[in-house]
PDB file of C-alpha atoms in Angstrom:
ATOM      1  CA  UNK S   2      11.294   4.043  16.985  1.00 83.00           C
ATOM      2  CA  UNK S   3       9.221   2.335  14.310  1.00 84.00           C
ATOM      3  CA  UNK S   4       8.191   4.661  11.516  1.00 92.00           C
ATOM      4  CA  UNK S   5       6.735   4.381   8.041  1.00 96.00           C
ATOM      5  CA  UNK S   6       7.132   7.152   5.525  1.00 96.00           C
ATOM      6  CA  UNK S   7       4.846   7.170   2.504  1.00 97.00           C
ATOM      7  CA  UNK S   8       5.716   9.399  -0.429  1.00 98.00           C
ATOM      8  CA  UNK S   9       5.333   9.774  -4.177  1.00 98.00           C
ATOM      9  CA  UNK S  10       1.826  11.147  -4.410  1.00 98.00           C
ATOM     10  CA  UNK S  11       0.899  14.117  -6.534  1.00 98.00           C
ATOM     11  CA  UNK S  12      -1.279  15.407  -9.324  1.00 98.00           C
ATOM     12  CA  UNK S  13      -1.475  13.270 -12.444  1.00 98.00           C
ATOM     13  CA  UNK S  14      -3.667  13.317 -15.526  1.00 98.00           C
ATOM     14  CA  UNK S  15      -6.249  10.686 -16.451  1.00 98.00           C
ATOM     15  CA  UNK S  16      -4.450   7.604 -17.686  1.00 97.00           C
ATOM     16  CA  UNK S  17      -1.148   8.593 -16.106  1.00 98.00           C
ATOM     17  CA  UNK S  18       1.099   6.723 -13.688  1.00 98.00           C
ATOM     18  CA  UNK S  19       2.604   7.228 -10.264  1.00 98.00           C
ATOM     19  CA  UNK S  20       4.895   5.222  -8.040  1.00 98.00           C
ATOM     20  CA  UNK S  21       4.344   5.438  -4.323  1.00 98.00           C
ATOM     21  CA  UNK S  22       7.047   4.539  -1.838  1.00 98.00           C
ATOM     22  CA  UNK S  23       6.836   3.310   1.724  1.00 98.00           C
ATOM     23  CA  UNK S  24      10.117   3.460   3.593  1.00 97.00           C
ATOM     24  CA  UNK S  25      10.595   1.886   7.004  1.00 94.00           C
ATOM     25  CA  UNK S  26      12.839   2.978   9.825  1.00 91.00           C
ATOM     26  CA  UNK S  27      13.373   1.235  13.116  1.00 90.00           C
ATOM     27  CA  UNK S  28      12.559  -2.197  11.737  1.00 88.00           C
ATOM     28  CA  UNK S  29      13.126  -4.379   8.713  1.00 90.00           C
ATOM     29  CA  UNK S  30      10.354  -5.372   6.352  1.00 91.00           C
ATOM     30  CA  UNK S  31      11.856  -8.850   5.981  1.00 88.00           C
ATOM     31  CA  UNK S  32       9.326 -10.541   8.288  1.00 91.00           C
ATOM     32  CA  UNK S  33       6.408  -8.204   7.812  1.00 95.00           C
ATOM     33  CA  UNK S  34       3.360  -7.788   5.668  1.00 97.00           C
ATOM     34  CA  UNK S  35       3.045  -4.325   4.168  1.00 97.00           C
ATOM     35  CA  UNK S  36      -0.300  -3.157   2.931  1.00 98.00           C
ATOM     36  CA  UNK S  37      -1.468  -0.214   0.891  1.00 98.00           C
ATOM     37  CA  UNK S  38      -4.794   1.414   1.636  1.00 98.00           C
ATOM     38  CA  UNK S  39      -6.508   4.516   0.425  1.00 98.00           C
ATOM     39  CA  UNK S  40      -9.247   6.774   1.658  1.00 98.00           C
ATOM     40  CA  UNK S  41     -11.146   9.409  -0.251  1.00 97.00           C
ATOM     41  CA  UNK S  42     -13.234  12.093   1.478  1.00 95.00           C
ATOM     42  CA  UNK S  43     -16.517  10.676   2.685  1.00 96.00           C
ATOM     43  CA  UNK S  44     -15.554   7.120   1.819  1.00 96.00           C
ATOM     44  CA  UNK S  45     -14.363   4.145   3.801  1.00 96.00           C
ATOM     45  CA  UNK S  46     -10.744   3.093   3.864  1.00 97.00           C
ATOM     46  CA  UNK S  47     -10.115   0.707   0.998  1.00 97.00           C
ATOM     47  CA  UNK S  48      -7.501  -2.025   0.797  1.00 98.00           C
ATOM     48  CA  UNK S  49      -5.407  -1.856  -2.348  1.00 98.00           C
ATOM     49  CA  UNK S  50      -2.634  -4.372  -2.069  1.00 98.00           C
ATOM     50  CA  UNK S  51      -0.285  -6.208   0.253  1.00 98.00           C
ATOM     51  CA  UNK S  52       3.134  -7.747  -0.020  1.00 97.00           C
ATOM     52  CA  UNK S  53       3.850 -10.317   2.645  1.00 97.00           C
ATOM     53  CA  UNK S  54       7.217 -11.609   3.794  1.00 94.00           C
ATOM     54  CA  UNK S  55       5.854 -13.126   6.980  1.00 93.00           C
ATOM     55  CA  UNK S  56       6.409 -16.821   6.440  1.00 91.00           C
ATOM     56  CA  UNK S  57       5.784 -16.401   2.741  1.00 92.00           C
ATOM     57  CA  UNK S  58       6.657 -14.253  -0.227  1.00 92.00           C
ATOM     58  CA  UNK S  59       3.377 -13.304  -1.828  1.00 95.00           C
ATOM     59  CA  UNK S  60       1.433 -10.358  -3.095  1.00 97.00           C
ATOM     60  CA  UNK S  61      -2.258  -9.699  -2.773  1.00 97.00           C
ATOM     61  CA  UNK S  62      -4.500  -7.316  -4.656  1.00 97.00           C
ATOM     62  CA  UNK S  63      -7.972  -5.980  -4.213  1.00 96.00           C
ATOM     63  CA  UNK S  64     -10.315  -5.677  -7.153  1.00 93.00           C
ATOM     64  CA  UNK S  65      -9.438  -2.028  -7.631  1.00 89.00           C
ATOM     65  CA  UNK S  66      -5.740  -2.768  -8.073  1.00 88.00           C
ATOM     66  CA  UNK S  67      -5.916  -5.792 -10.296  1.00 83.00           C
ATOM     67  CA  UNK S  68      -4.319  -5.287 -13.709  1.00 91.00           C
ATOM     68  CA  UNK S  69      -3.342  -1.667 -12.983  1.00 97.00           C
ATOM     69  CA  UNK S  70      -1.277  -1.615  -9.775  1.00 98.00           C
ATOM     70  CA  UNK S  71       1.833  -3.560  -8.835  1.00 97.00           C
ATOM     71  CA  UNK S  72       3.324  -3.864  -5.354  1.00 98.00           C
ATOM     72  CA  UNK S  73       6.982  -4.713  -4.850  1.00 97.00           C
ATOM     73  CA  UNK S  74       9.672  -4.623  -2.200  1.00 96.00           C
ATOM     74  CA  UNK S  75      13.284  -3.568  -2.411  1.00 95.00           C
ATOM     75  CA  UNK S  76      15.009  -5.418   0.391  1.00 92.00           C
ATOM     76  CA  UNK S  77      18.227  -3.444   0.202  1.00 93.00           C
ATOM     77  CA  UNK S  78      16.351  -0.149   0.527  1.00 94.00           C
ATOM     78  CA  UNK S  79      13.807  -1.537   3.013  1.00 95.00           C
ATOM     79  CA  UNK S  80      11.153   0.116   0.895  1.00 96.00           C
ATOM     80  CA  UNK S  81       7.871  -1.056  -0.572  1.00 97.00           C
ATOM     81  CA  UNK S  82       6.596   0.416  -3.800  1.00 98.00           C
ATOM     82  CA  UNK S  83       3.160   0.689  -5.337  1.00 98.00           C
ATOM     83  CA  UNK S  84       3.293   1.257  -9.071  1.00 98.00           C
ATOM     84  CA  UNK S  85      -0.010   2.645 -10.302  1.00 98.00           C
ATOM     85  CA  UNK S  86      -0.882   2.807 -13.984  1.00 98.00           C
ATOM     86  CA  UNK S  87      -3.890   3.923 -16.009  1.00 97.00           C
ATOM     87  CA  UNK S  88      -5.017   6.161 -13.187  1.00 98.00           C
ATOM     88  CA  UNK S  89      -8.582   7.445 -13.113  1.00 97.00           C
ATOM     89  CA  UNK S  90     -10.242  10.264 -11.160  1.00 97.00           C
ATOM     90  CA  UNK S  91     -11.799   7.633  -8.864  1.00 96.00           C
ATOM     91  CA  UNK S  92      -8.272   6.742  -7.768  1.00 97.00           C
ATOM     92  CA  UNK S  93      -7.921  10.148  -6.117  1.00 98.00           C
ATOM     93  CA  UNK S  94      -7.424   9.624  -2.389  1.00 98.00           C
ATOM     94  CA  UNK S  95      -4.909   9.691   0.414  1.00 98.00           C
ATOM     95  CA  UNK S  96      -2.824   6.556   0.135  1.00 98.00           C
ATOM     96  CA  UNK S  97      -1.440   4.931   3.265  1.00 98.00           C
ATOM     97  CA  UNK S  98       1.043   2.164   3.817  1.00 98.00           C
ATOM     98  CA  UNK S  99       0.832  -0.024   6.878  1.00 98.00           C
ATOM     99  CA  UNK S 100       2.855  -2.882   8.310  1.00 97.00           C
ATOM    100  CA  UNK S 101       2.319  -5.813  10.619  1.00 97.00           C
ATOM    101  CA  UNK S 102       4.501  -8.683  11.705  1.00 96.00           C
ATOM    102  CA  UNK S 103       1.811 -11.273  11.329  1.00 94.00           C
ATOM    103  CA  UNK S 104       0.234 -13.787   8.947  1.00 94.00           C
ATOM    104  CA  UNK S 105      -2.343 -11.492   7.372  1.00 93.00           C
ATOM    105  CA  UNK S 106      -1.698 -13.116   4.030  1.00 93.00           C
ATOM    106  CA  UNK S 107      -2.175 -16.667   5.206  1.00 94.00           C
ATOM    107  CA  UNK S 108      -5.219 -15.804   7.315  1.00 93.00           C
ATOM    108  CA  UNK S 109      -6.900 -13.842   4.548  1.00 94.00           C
ATOM    109  CA  UNK S 110      -6.984 -10.633   6.561  1.00 96.00           C
ATOM    110  CA  UNK S 111      -4.524  -8.559   4.544  1.00 97.00           C
ATOM    111  CA  UNK S 112      -7.391  -6.310   3.473  1.00 97.00           C
ATOM    112  CA  UNK S 113      -8.493  -5.544   7.041  1.00 97.00           C
ATOM    113  CA  UNK S 114      -6.954  -2.253   8.098  1.00 97.00           C
ATOM    114  CA  UNK S 115      -7.352  -3.058  11.787  1.00 97.00           C
ATOM    115  CA  UNK S 116      -4.944  -5.976  11.358  1.00 97.00           C
ATOM    116  CA  UNK S 117      -1.995  -3.619  10.874  1.00 97.00           C
ATOM    117  CA  UNK S 118       0.095  -2.187  13.683  1.00 96.00           C
ATOM    118  CA  UNK S 119       2.097   0.561  12.038  1.00 96.00           C
ATOM    119  CA  UNK S 120       0.920   3.279   9.681  1.00 97.00           C
ATOM    120  CA  UNK S 121       2.552   5.915   7.551  1.00 93.00           C
ATOM    121  CA  UNK S 122       1.230   9.438   7.385  1.00 94.00           C
ATOM    122  CA  UNK S 123      -0.362   9.119   3.940  1.00 95.00           C
ATOM    123  CA  UNK S 124       0.355  10.683   0.592  1.00 98.00           C
ATOM    124  CA  UNK S 125      -2.227  12.472  -1.544  1.00 98.00           C
ATOM    125  CA  UNK S 126      -2.937  11.252  -5.062  1.00 98.00           C
ATOM    126  CA  UNK S 127      -5.094  13.418  -7.292  1.00 98.00           C
ATOM    127  CA  UNK S 128      -6.073  12.343 -10.787  1.00 98.00           C
ATOM    128  CA  UNK S 129      -7.470  15.015 -13.064  1.00 97.00           C
ATOM    129  CA  UNK S 130     -10.044  14.209 -15.736  1.00 91.00           C
TER     130      UNK S 130
END
């Protein structure tokens, strides 16, 4: 059974850091693209970042993540990480990881949540001011 498990969320102060993890079971990330999204109450789901190993080895970032967030993959652990620094209250949301075995990087659709087939359950990030 294919499963994604997101973890690492919590309460952090303004300017603090968190590292989110997305662990896969039932499949290997080696040929997948793994995206991070977030959704705050009353807001649309927002694409944060993607790391793609489907025919490429590249990372992609949305405007929100640039310069503050870093996505990486540990192949041995079959886990994707999202390192978040300089967190602000506007970063408070439920963060989701998602995976797809497809060329979302090459086709420019990594930021489209409907392009992903598998989703984790989400992890809450709350940034206090």
